[in-house]
CSV table of N, CA and C and ligand atoms in Angstrom, one decimal:
chain,number,residue,atom,x,y,z
A,14,UNK,N,87.5,127.9,117.2
A,14,UNK,CA,88.8,127.2,117.1
A,14,UNK,C,88.7,125.9,116.3
A,15,UNK,N,89.7,125.6,115.5
A,15,UNK,CA,89.6,124.4,114.7
A,15,UNK,C,89.7,123.1,115.6
A,16,UNK,N,88.8,122.2,115.4
A,16,UNK,CA,88.8,121.0,116.3
A,16,UNK,C,90.0,120.2,116.1
A,17,UNK,N,90.2,119.2,116.9
A,17,UNK,CA,91.3,118.2,116.7
A,17,UNK,C,91.2,117.5,115.4
A,18,UNK,N,92.3,117.2,114.8
A,18,UNK,CA,92.3,116.4,113.6
A,18,UNK,C,93.0,115.1,113.8
A,19,UNK,N,92.3,114.0,113.4
A,19,UNK,CA,92.9,112.7,113.6
A,19,UNK,C,93.2,112.0,112.3
A,20,UNK,N,94.3,111.5,112.1
A,20,UNK,CA,94.7,110.8,110.9
A,20,UNK,C,94.7,109.3,111.1
A,21,UNK,N,93.9,108.7,110.2
A,21,UNK,CA,93.8,107.2,110.2
A,21,UNK,C,94.2,106.7,108.8
A,22,UNK,N,94.6,105.5,108.7
A,22,UNK,CA,95.0,104.9,107.4
A,22,UNK,C,96.0,103.8,107.6
A,23,UNK,N,96.2,103.1,106.6
A,23,UNK,CA,97.1,101.9,106.6
A,23,UNK,C,98.5,102.3,106.8
A,24,UNK,N,99.3,101.4,107.4
A,24,UNK,CA,100.8,101.6,107.5
A,24,UNK,C,101.3,102.1,106.2
A,25,UNK,N,102.1,103.1,106.2
A,25,UNK,CA,102.8,103.6,105.0
A,25,UNK,C,102.0,104.7,104.3
A,26,UNK,N,100.9,105.1,104.8
A,26,UNK,CA,100.1,106.2,104.1
A,26,UNK,C,100.6,107.6,104.4
A,27,UNK,N,101.5,107.7,105.3
A,27,UNK,CA,102.1,109.0,105.6
A,27,UNK,C,101.5,109.8,106.8
A,28,UNK,N,100.8,109.1,107.7
A,28,UNK,CA,100.1,109.8,108.8
A,28,UNK,C,101.0,110.7,109.6
A,29,UNK,N,102.2,110.1,109.9
A,29,UNK,CA,103.1,110.9,110.8
A,29,UNK,C,103.7,112.1,110.2
A,30,UNK,N,104.2,112.0,109.0
A,30,UNK,CA,104.8,113.2,108.3
A,30,UNK,C,103.7,114.2,108.0
A,31,UNK,N,102.5,113.7,107.5
A,31,UNK,CA,101.5,114.7,107.2
A,31,UNK,C,101.0,115.3,108.5
A,32,UNK,N,100.9,114.5,109.6
A,32,UNK,CA,100.4,115.0,110.9
A,32,UNK,C,101.3,116.1,111.4
A,33,UNK,N,102.6,115.9,111.3
A,33,UNK,CA,103.6,117.0,111.7
A,33,UNK,C,103.4,118.3,111.0
A,34,UNK,N,103.2,118.1,109.7
A,34,UNK,CA,103.0,119.3,108.8
A,34,UNK,C,101.7,120.0,109.1
A,35,UNK,N,100.7,119.2,109.4
A,35,UNK,CA,99.4,119.8,109.7
A,35,UNK,C,99.4,120.5,111.0
A,36,UNK,N,100.2,120.0,112.0
A,36,UNK,CA,100.3,120.6,113.3
A,36,UNK,C,101.0,122.0,113.1
A,37,UNK,N,102.0,122.0,112.2
A,37,UNK,CA,102.7,123.3,112.0
A,37,UNK,C,101.8,124.3,111.3
A,38,UNK,N,100.9,123.8,110.4
A,38,UNK,CA,100.0,124.7,109.7
A,38,UNK,C,98.9,125.2,110.6
A,39,UNK,N,98.5,124.4,111.5
A,39,UNK,CA,97.3,124.8,112.4
A,39,UNK,C,97.7,125.4,113.7
A,40,UNK,N,98.9,125.2,114.1
A,40,UNK,CA,99.3,125.6,115.5
A,40,UNK,C,98.9,124.6,116.5
A,41,UNK,N,98.3,123.5,116.1
A,41,UNK,CA,97.9,122.4,117.0
A,41,UNK,C,99.2,121.6,117.4
A,42,UNK,N,99.1,120.9,118.5
A,42,UNK,CA,100.2,120.0,118.9
A,42,UNK,C,100.2,118.7,118.2
A,43,UNK,N,101.3,118.2,117.8
A,43,UNK,CA,101.3,116.9,117.1
A,43,UNK,C,101.4,115.8,118.2
A,44,UNK,N,100.5,114.8,118.1
A,44,UNK,CA,100.5,113.6,119.0
A,44,UNK,C,100.4,112.4,118.2
A,45,UNK,N,101.2,111.3,118.6
A,45,UNK,CA,101.2,110.1,117.8
A,45,UNK,C,100.9,108.9,118.8
A,46,UNK,N,99.8,108.2,118.5
A,46,UNK,CA,99.5,107.1,119.5
A,46,UNK,C,100.6,106.1,119.7
A,47,UNK,N,101.3,105.7,118.6
A,47,UNK,CA,102.4,104.8,118.7
A,47,UNK,C,103.5,105.3,119.6
A,48,UNK,N,103.8,106.6,119.4
A,48,UNK,CA,104.9,107.2,120.3
A,48,UNK,C,104.4,107.2,121.7
A,49,UNK,N,103.1,107.5,122.0
A,49,UNK,CA,102.7,107.5,123.3
A,49,UNK,C,102.7,106.1,124.0
A,50,UNK,N,102.4,105.1,123.2
A,50,UNK,CA,102.4,103.7,123.7
A,50,UNK,C,103.9,103.3,124.0
A,51,UNK,N,104.8,103.7,123.1
A,51,UNK,CA,106.2,103.4,123.3
A,51,UNK,C,106.7,104.0,124.6
A,52,UNK,N,106.3,105.3,124.8
A,52,UNK,CA,106.7,106.0,126.1
A,52,UNK,C,106.1,105.3,127.3
A,53,UNK,N,104.8,105.0,127.3
A,53,UNK,CA,104.2,104.5,128.5
A,53,UNK,C,104.6,103.1,128.8
A,54,UNK,N,105.0,102.3,127.7
A,54,UNK,CA,105.4,100.9,127.9
A,54,UNK,C,106.9,100.8,128.1
A,55,UNK,N,107.6,101.9,127.6
A,55,UNK,CA,109.1,101.8,127.7
A,55,UNK,C,109.7,100.8,126.8
A,56,UNK,N,109.0,100.5,125.7
A,56,UNK,CA,109.5,99.5,124.7
A,56,UNK,C,109.1,99.9,123.3
A,57,UNK,N,109.9,99.5,122.3
A,57,UNK,CA,109.5,99.7,120.9
A,57,UNK,C,108.3,98.9,120.6
A,58,UNK,N,107.5,99.3,119.6
A,58,UNK,CA,106.3,98.6,119.2
A,58,UNK,C,106.7,97.1,118.8
A,59,UNK,N,107.8,96.9,118.1
A,59,UNK,CA,108.1,95.6,117.7
A,59,UNK,C,108.4,94.7,118.9
A,60,UNK,N,109.0,95.3,119.9
A,60,UNK,CA,109.3,94.5,121.1
A,60,UNK,C,108.0,94.2,121.9
A,61,UNK,N,107.1,95.2,121.9
A,61,UNK,CA,105.8,94.9,122.6
A,61,UNK,C,105.1,93.7,121.9
A,62,UNK,N,105.1,93.8,120.6
A,62,UNK,CA,104.4,92.7,119.9
A,62,UNK,C,105.1,91.3,120.2
A,63,UNK,N,106.4,91.4,120.1
A,63,UNK,CA,107.2,90.1,120.3
A,63,UNK,C,107.0,89.6,121.7
A,64,UNK,N,107.1,90.5,122.7
A,64,UNK,CA,107.2,90.0,124.1
A,64,UNK,C,105.8,89.8,124.7
A,65,UNK,N,104.8,90.6,124.3
A,65,UNK,CA,103.5,90.6,125.0
A,65,UNK,C,102.3,90.3,124.1
A,66,UNK,N,102.6,90.4,122.8
A,66,UNK,CA,101.5,90.0,121.8
A,66,UNK,C,100.7,91.2,121.4
A,67,UNK,N,99.9,91.0,120.3
A,67,UNK,CA,99.1,92.1,119.7
A,67,UNK,C,98.0,92.6,120.6
A,68,UNK,N,97.3,91.6,121.3
A,68,UNK,CA,96.2,92.1,122.2
A,68,UNK,C,96.7,93.0,123.2
A,69,UNK,N,97.9,92.8,123.8
A,69,UNK,CA,98.4,93.7,124.8
A,69,UNK,C,98.6,95.1,124.2
A,70,UNK,N,99.2,95.1,123.0
A,70,UNK,CA,99.5,96.3,122.3
A,70,UNK,C,98.1,97.1,122.1
A,71,UNK,N,97.1,96.3,121.6
A,71,UNK,CA,95.8,97.0,121.3
A,71,UNK,C,95.2,97.6,122.6
A,72,UNK,N,95.4,96.9,123.7
A,72,UNK,CA,94.8,97.4,125.0
A,72,UNK,C,95.5,98.8,125.3
A,73,UNK,N,96.9,98.8,125.1
A,73,UNK,CA,97.6,100.0,125.4
A,73,UNK,C,97.2,101.1,124.5
A,74,UNK,N,97.0,100.7,123.2
A,74,UNK,CA,96.5,101.7,122.2
A,74,UNK,C,95.2,102.3,122.6
A,75,UNK,N,94.3,101.4,123.0
A,75,UNK,CA,92.9,101.9,123.4
A,75,UNK,C,93.0,102.8,124.6
A,76,UNK,N,93.8,102.5,125.6
A,76,UNK,CA,94.0,103.3,126.8
A,76,UNK,C,94.5,104.7,126.4
A,77,UNK,N,95.5,104.7,125.5
A,77,UNK,CA,96.1,105.9,125.0
A,77,UNK,C,95.0,106.8,124.3
A,78,UNK,N,94.1,106.2,123.5
A,78,UNK,CA,93.1,107.0,122.9
A,78,UNK,C,92.1,107.5,123.9
A,79,UNK,N,91.8,106.7,124.9
A,79,UNK,CA,90.8,107.1,125.9
A,79,UNK,C,91.3,108.3,126.7
A,80,UNK,N,92.7,108.3,126.9
A,80,UNK,CA,93.3,109.5,127.6
A,80,UNK,C,93.2,110.8,126.8
A,81,UNK,N,93.0,110.7,125.5
A,81,UNK,CA,93.0,111.9,124.7
A,81,UNK,C,91.6,112.5,124.5
A,82,UNK,N,90.6,111.8,125.0
A,82,UNK,CA,89.2,112.4,124.9
A,82,UNK,C,89.2,113.6,125.8
A,83,UNK,N,88.8,114.8,125.3
A,83,UNK,CA,88.7,116.0,126.1
A,83,UNK,C,89.9,116.9,125.9
A,84,UNK,N,91.0,116.3,125.3
A,84,UNK,CA,92.2,117.1,125.1
A,84,UNK,C,91.9,118.0,123.8
A,85,UNK,N,92.3,119.3,123.8
A,85,UNK,CA,92.0,120.1,122.7
A,85,UNK,C,93.3,120.6,122.0
A,86,UNK,N,93.2,121.0,120.7
A,86,UNK,CA,94.3,121.6,120.0
A,86,UNK,C,95.4,120.6,119.6
A,87,UNK,N,94.9,119.4,119.2
A,87,UNK,CA,95.9,118.4,118.7
A,87,UNK,C,95.7,117.9,117.3
A,88,UNK,N,96.8,117.5,116.7
A,88,UNK,CA,96.7,116.7,115.4
A,88,UNK,C,97.2,115.3,115.9
A,89,UNK,N,96.3,114.3,115.7
A,89,UNK,CA,96.7,113.0,116.2
A,89,UNK,C,96.9,112.0,115.1
A,90,UNK,N,98.1,111.4,115.1
A,90,UNK,CA,98.4,110.4,114.1
A,90,UNK,C,98.2,109.0,114.8
A,91,UNK,N,97.5,108.1,114.2
A,91,UNK,CA,97.2,106.8,114.9
A,91,UNK,C,97.9,105.7,114.2
A,92,UNK,N,98.1,104.6,114.9
A,92,UNK,CA,98.6,103.4,114.2
A,92,UNK,C,97.6,102.8,113.2
A,93,UNK,N,98.0,102.1,112.2
A,93,UNK,CA,97.1,101.6,111.2
A,93,UNK,C,96.0,100.7,111.7
A,94,UNK,N,96.2,100.1,112.9
A,94,UNK,CA,95.1,99.2,113.4
A,94,UNK,C,94.3,99.8,114.4
A,95,UNK,N,94.4,101.1,114.6
A,95,UNK,CA,93.6,101.8,115.7
A,95,UNK,C,92.1,101.8,115.5
A,96,UNK,N,91.7,101.5,114.2
A,96,UNK,CA,90.3,101.5,113.9
A,96,UNK,C,89.7,100.1,114.1
A,97,UNK,N,90.5,99.1,114.5
A,97,UNK,CA,90.0,97.7,114.5
A,97,UNK,C,88.9,97.5,115.5
A,98,UNK,N,89.1,98.1,116.7
A,98,UNK,CA,88.1,97.9,117.7
A,98,UNK,C,87.0,99.0,117.6
A,99,UNK,N,85.7,98.5,117.8
A,99,UNK,CA,84.6,99.4,117.7
A,99,UNK,C,84.7,100.5,118.7
A,100,UNK,N,85.2,100.1,119.9
A,100,UNK,CA,85.3,101.1,121.0
A,100,UNK,C,86.3,102.2,120.6
A,101,UNK,N,87.3,101.8,119.9
A,101,UNK,CA,88.3,102.8,119.4
A,101,UNK,C,87.7,103.7,118.4
A,102,UNK,N,86.9,103.2,117.5
A,102,UNK,CA,86.3,104.0,116.5
A,102,UNK,C,85.4,105.1,117.1
A,103,UNK,N,84.7,104.6,118.2
A,103,UNK,CA,83.8,105.6,118.9
A,103,UNK,C,84.7,106.6,119.6
A,104,UNK,N,85.8,106.2,120.2
A,104,UNK,CA,86.7,107.2,120.9
A,104,UNK,C,87.3,108.2,119.8
A,105,UNK,N,87.6,107.7,118.7
A,105,UNK,CA,88.2,108.7,117.6
A,105,UNK,C,87.1,109.8,117.3
A,106,UNK,N,85.9,109.4,117.2
A,106,UNK,CA,84.8,110.3,116.9
A,106,UNK,C,84.7,111.4,118.0
A,107,UNK,N,84.9,110.9,119.2
A,107,UNK,CA,84.8,111.8,120.4
A,107,UNK,C,86.0,112.8,120.4
A,108,UNK,N,87.1,112.4,119.9
A,108,UNK,CA,88.3,113.2,120.0
A,108,UNK,C,88.3,114.3,118.9
A,109,UNK,N,87.8,114.0,117.7
A,109,UNK,CA,87.9,115.1,116.7
A,109,UNK,C,87.4,114.7,115.3
A,110,UNK,N,87.8,115.4,114.3
A,110,UNK,CA,87.5,115.1,112.9
A,110,UNK,C,88.4,114.0,112.4
A,111,UNK,N,87.9,112.9,111.9
A,111,UNK,CA,88.7,111.8,111.5
A,111,UNK,C,88.9,111.8,110.0
A,112,UNK,N,90.2,111.8,109.7
A,112,UNK,CA,90.6,111.9,108.2
A,112,UNK,C,91.3,110.7,107.8
A,113,UNK,N,90.8,110.0,106.8
A,113,UNK,CA,91.5,108.8,106.3
A,113,UNK,C,92.4,109.2,105.1
A,114,UNK,N,93.6,108.8,105.2
A,114,UNK,CA,94.6,109.0,104.2
A,114,UNK,C,94.6,107.7,103.4
A,115,UNK,N,93.9,107.7,102.2
A,115,UNK,CA,93.8,106.5,101.4
A,115,UNK,C,94.9,106.5,100.3
A,116,UNK,N,95.4,105.4,99.9
A,116,UNK,CA,96.5,105.4,98.9
A,116,UNK,C,96.4,104.1,98.2
A,117,UNK,N,96.9,104.1,96.9
A,117,UNK,CA,97.0,102.9,96.1
A,117,UNK,C,97.8,101.8,96.8
A,118,UNK,N,97.3,100.6,96.8
A,118,UNK,CA,97.9,99.5,97.5
A,118,UNK,C,99.4,99.3,97.2
A,119,UNK,N,99.8,99.4,95.9
A,119,UNK,CA,101.2,99.1,95.5
A,119,UNK,C,102.1,100.2,96.2
A,120,UNK,N,101.6,101.4,96.1
A,120,UNK,CA,102.4,102.5,96.8
A,120,UNK,C,102.5,102.3,98.3
A,121,UNK,N,101.4,101.9,98.9
A,121,UNK,CA,101.3,101.7,100.3
A,121,UNK,C,102.3,100.5,100.7
A,122,UNK,N,102.3,99.4,99.9
A,122,UNK,CA,103.1,98.3,100.3
A,122,UNK,C,104.6,98.7,100.2
A,123,UNK,N,104.9,99.4,99.1
A,123,UNK,CA,106.3,99.8,99.0
A,123,UNK,C,106.8,100.6,100.2
A,124,UNK,N,106.0,101.5,100.7
A,124,UNK,CA,106.4,102.3,101.9
A,124,UNK,C,106.3,101.5,103.2
A,125,UNK,N,105.2,100.7,103.3
A,125,UNK,CA,105.0,100.0,104.5
A,125,UNK,C,106.1,99.0,104.8
A,126,UNK,N,106.6,98.4,103.7
A,126,UNK,CA,107.6,97.3,103.9
A,126,UNK,C,109.0,97.8,104.0
A,127,UNK,N,109.2,99.1,103.7
A,127,UNK,CA,110.5,99.7,103.6
A,127,UNK,C,111.2,99.7,105.0
A,128,UNK,N,110.5,100.1,106.0
A,128,UNK,CA,111.2,100.4,107.3
A,128,UNK,C,111.6,99.1,108.0
A,129,UNK,N,110.9,97.9,107.7
A,129,UNK,CA,111.3,96.7,108.4
A,129,UNK,C,110.9,96.7,109.9
A,130,UNK,N,110.2,97.7,110.3
A,130,UNK,CA,109.9,97.9,111.7
A,130,UNK,C,108.5,97.5,112.0
A,131,UNK,N,107.8,97.0,111.0
A,131,UNK,CA,106.3,96.7,111.2
A,131,UNK,C,106.1,95.3,111.5
A,132,UNK,N,105.8,94.9,112.7
A,132,UNK,CA,105.7,93.5,113.1
A,132,UNK,C,104.7,92.7,112.3
A,133,UNK,N,103.6,93.4,111.9
A,133,UNK,CA,102.5,92.6,111.2
A,133,UNK,C,102.9,92.2,109.8
A,134,UNK,N,104.0,92.8,109.3
A,134,UNK,CA,104.5,92.4,107.9
A,134,UNK,C,105.7,91.5,108.0
A,135,UNK,N,106.2,91.2,109.2
A,135,UNK,CA,107.3,90.3,109.4
A,135,UNK,C,106.8,88.8,109.2
A,136,UNK,N,106.4,88.4,108.1
A,136,UNK,CA,105.9,87.1,107.8
A,136,UNK,C,106.6,86.5,106.7
A,137,UNK,N,106.3,85.2,106.4
A,137,UNK,CA,106.9,84.5,105.2
A,137,UNK,C,106.6,85.2,103.9
A,138,UNK,N,105.4,85.7,103.8
A,138,UNK,CA,104.9,86.3,102.6
A,138,UNK,C,104.3,87.7,102.9
A,139,UNK,N,105.2,88.7,103.1
A,139,UNK,CA,104.7,90.1,103.5
A,139,UNK,C,103.6,90.6,102.6
A,140,UNK,N,103.7,90.4,101.3
A,140,UNK,CA,102.7,91.0,100.4
A,140,UNK,C,101.3,90.4,100.6
A,141,UNK,N,101.3,89.0,100.9
A,141,UNK,CA,100.0,88.4,101.1
A,141,UNK,C,99.4,88.9,102.4
A,142,UNK,N,100.3,89.0,103.5
A,142,UNK,CA,99.8,89.5,104.8
A,142,UNK,C,99.3,90.9,104.6
A,143,UNK,N,100.0,91.7,103.8
A,143,UNK,CA,99.6,93.1,103.6
A,143,UNK,C,98.2,93.1,102.9
A,144,UNK,N,98.1,92.4,101.9
A,144,UNK,CA,96.8,92.4,101.1
A,144,UNK,C,95.6,91.9,102.0
A,145,UNK,N,95.9,90.9,102.8
A,145,UNK,CA,94.8,90.4,103.6
A,145,UNK,C,94.4,91.4,104.7
A,146,UNK,N,95.4,92.0,105.3
A,146,UNK,CA,95.1,93.1,106.3
A,146,UNK,C,94.4,94.3,105.7
A,147,UNK,N,94.9,94.7,104.6
A,147,UNK,CA,94.4,95.9,103.9
A,147,UNK,C,92.9,95.6,103.6
A,148,UNK,N,92.6,94.5,103.0
A,148,UNK,CA,91.2,94.2,102.5
A,148,UNK,C,90.3,94.1,103.7
A,149,UNK,N,90.8,93.5,104.8
A,149,UNK,CA,89.9,93.4,106.0
A,149,UNK,C,89.7,94.7,106.6
A,150,UNK,N,90.6,95.7,106.4
A,150,UNK,CA,90.5,97.0,107.1
A,150,UNK,C,89.8,98.1,106.3
A,151,UNK,N,89.8,97.9,105.0
A,151,UNK,CA,89.2,99.0,104.2
A,151,UNK,C,87.8,99.5,104.7
A,152,UNK,N,86.9,98.5,105.0
A,152,UNK,CA,85.6,98.9,105.4
A,152,UNK,C,85.6,99.7,106.7
A,153,UNK,N,86.6,99.3,107.6
A,153,UNK,CA,86.7,100.0,108.9
A,153,UNK,C,87.2,101.4,108.8
A,154,UNK,N,88.1,101.6,107.9
A,154,UNK,CA,88.6,103.0,107.7
A,154,UNK,C,87.5,103.8,107.2
A,155,UNK,N,86.7,103.2,106.2
A,155,UNK,CA,85.6,104.0,105.6
A,155,UNK,C,84.5,104.3,106.7
A,156,UNK,N,84.3,103.4,107.5
A,156,UNK,CA,83.3,103.6,108.6
A,156,UNK,C,83.7,104.6,109.6
A,157,UNK,N,85.0,104.6,109.9
A,157,UNK,CA,85.5,105.5,111.0
A,157,UNK,C,85.7,107.0,110.5
A,158,UNK,N,85.8,107.1,109.1
A,158,UNK,CA,86.3,108.4,108.6
A,158,UNK,C,85.1,109.4,108.4
A,159,UNK,N,85.4,110.7,108.8
A,159,UNK,CA,84.5,111.8,108.5
A,159,UNK,C,84.9,112.3,107.1
A,160,UNK,N,86.2,112.3,106.8
A,160,UNK,CA,86.6,112.8,105.5
A,160,UNK,C,87.7,111.8,105.0
A,161,UNK,N,87.8,111.7,103.6
A,161,UNK,CA,88.7,110.8,103.0
A,161,UNK,C,89.5,111.5,101.9
A,162,UNK,N,90.8,111.2,101.9
A,162,UNK,CA,91.6,111.9,100.8
A,162,UNK,C,92.4,110.8,100.1
A,163,UNK,N,92.3,110.7,98.8
A,163,UNK,CA,93.2,109.8,98.1
A,163,UNK,C,94.5,110.5,97.9
A,164,UNK,N,95.5,110.1,98.6
A,164,UNK,CA,96.8,110.9,98.6
A,164,UNK,C,97.6,110.6,97.4
A,165,UNK,N,97.4,109.5,96.7
A,165,UNK,CA,98.1,109.2,95.4
A,165,UNK,C,99.6,109.4,95.6
A,166,UNK,N,100.1,110.2,94.6
A,166,UNK,CA,101.5,110.5,94.7
A,166,UNK,C,101.7,112.0,95.2
A,167,UNK,N,100.7,112.5,95.9
A,167,UNK,CA,100.9,113.9,96.4
A,167,UNK,C,102.0,114.1,97.4
A,168,UNK,N,102.6,115.3,97.4
A,168,UNK,CA,103.6,115.5,98.4
A,168,UNK,C,103.0,115.7,99.8
A,169,UNK,N,103.8,115.7,100.8
A,169,UNK,CA,103.4,115.9,102.2
A,169,UNK,C,102.6,117.2,102.3
A,170,UNK,N,103.3,118.2,101.7
A,170,UNK,CA,102.7,119.6,101.8
A,170,UNK,C,101.3,119.6,101.1
A,171,UNK,N,101.2,119.0,100.0
A,171,UNK,CA,99.9,119.0,99.2
A,171,UNK,C,98.9,118.3,100.0
A,172,UNK,N,99.2,117.1,100.6
A,172,UNK,CA,98.3,116.3,101.4
A,172,UNK,C,97.8,117.2,102.6
A,173,UNK,N,98.8,117.8,103.3
A,173,UNK,CA,98.4,118.6,104.5
A,173,UNK,C,97.5,119.7,104.1
A,174,UNK,N,97.8,120.4,103.1
A,174,UNK,CA,96.9,121.5,102.6
A,174,UNK,C,95.5,121.0,102.3
A,175,UNK,N,95.5,120.0,101.5
A,175,UNK,CA,94.2,119.5,101.0
A,175,UNK,C,93.3,119.0,102.2
A,176,UNK,N,94.0,118.3,103.2
A,176,UNK,CA,93.3,117.8,104.3
A,176,UNK,C,92.7,119.0,105.2
A,177,UNK,N,93.5,120.0,105.3
A,177,UNK,CA,93.1,121.1,106.1
A,177,UNK,C,91.9,121.8,105.5
A,178,UNK,N,91.9,121.9,104.2
A,178,UNK,CA,90.8,122.4,103.4
A,178,UNK,C,89.5,121.6,103.6
A,179,UNK,N,89.7,120.3,103.5
A,179,UNK,CA,88.5,119.4,103.7
A,179,UNK,C,88.0,119.5,105.1
A,180,UNK,N,88.9,119.5,106.1
A,180,UNK,CA,88.5,119.5,107.5
A,180,UNK,C,87.8,120.8,107.8
A,181,UNK,N,88.2,121.9,107.3
A,181,UNK,CA,87.6,123.2,107.5
A,181,UNK,C,86.2,123.1,106.9
A,182,UNK,N,86.0,122.6,105.7
A,182,UNK,CA,84.7,122.5,105.1
A,182,UNK,C,83.8,121.6,105.9
A,183,UNK,N,84.3,120.5,106.4
A,183,UNK,CA,83.6,119.6,107.2
A,183,UNK,C,83.1,120.2,108.5
A,184,UNK,N,84.0,121.0,109.1
A,184,UNK,CA,83.7,121.6,110.3
A,184,UNK,C,82.6,122.6,110.2
A,185,UNK,N,82.6,123.4,109.1
A,185,UNK,CA,81.6,124.4,108.9
A,185,UNK,C,80.3,123.8,108.5
A,186,UNK,N,80.3,122.6,108.0
A,186,UNK,CA,79.0,121.9,107.7
A,186,UNK,C,78.4,121.3,108.9
A,187,UNK,N,79.2,121.1,110.0
A,187,UNK,CA,78.7,120.4,111.1
A,187,UNK,C,77.5,121.2,111.8
B,18,S3P,C1,99.9,98.6,113.1
B,18,S3P,C2,100.5,99.8,112.5
B,18,S3P,C3,101.6,100.5,113.2
B,18,S3P,C4,101.7,100.1,114.7
B,18,S3P,C5,101.7,98.7,114.9
B,18,S3P,C6,100.4,98.0,114.3
B,18,S3P,C7,98.8,98.0,112.3
B,18,S3P,O1,101.5,101.9,113.0
B,18,S3P,O2,100.6,100.7,115.4
B,18,S3P,O3,102.8,98.1,114.3
B,18,S3P,O4,98.1,97.2,112.9
B,18,S3P,O5,98.5,98.4,111.2
B,18,S3P,P1,101.8,102.6,111.6
B,18,S3P,O6,100.4,102.6,110.8
B,18,S3P,O7,102.1,104.0,112.0
B,18,S3P,O8,102.8,101.9,110.9
């Protein structure tokens, strides 16, 4: 059976849409750590950040990942900062094949800033905050990833197919 697939990458790289498509392609169940945190906390992500702070959110995110170890048959989409803690990077490896959706910074910023729902970009200079966050995280995505795909301007369908292909090859090489 195909192992679990985990999508990591910066805000706006398309983890949720690609994850849903991958789940449909593989028959796996789609799971999203942000959605699980929203459910367990009973609050939107932006409300959690505003009321309780980022560290509280990160603890909830880590608990959510911990609860997924041992669960089979899932495609897991993670929040862009899920790779920040070393403990989380170890949990991701235990859960399944970790796939990094990499994308050109300008395209990422355009998508990430569009929704207005991302607390880490609600600053006086969203582009500067974005650049700083992205640069500090790139080495961590690289470290956490088993496979990487430069998604460029590919469609959701193309990304899902290409990732599945790479994941299968990676699985057979294990
Ligand atoms: C975050 C990304 C968000 C969400 C939270 C923090 C981050 O998820 O987990 O706002 O630190 O990059 P998306 O990557 O799905 O936007």
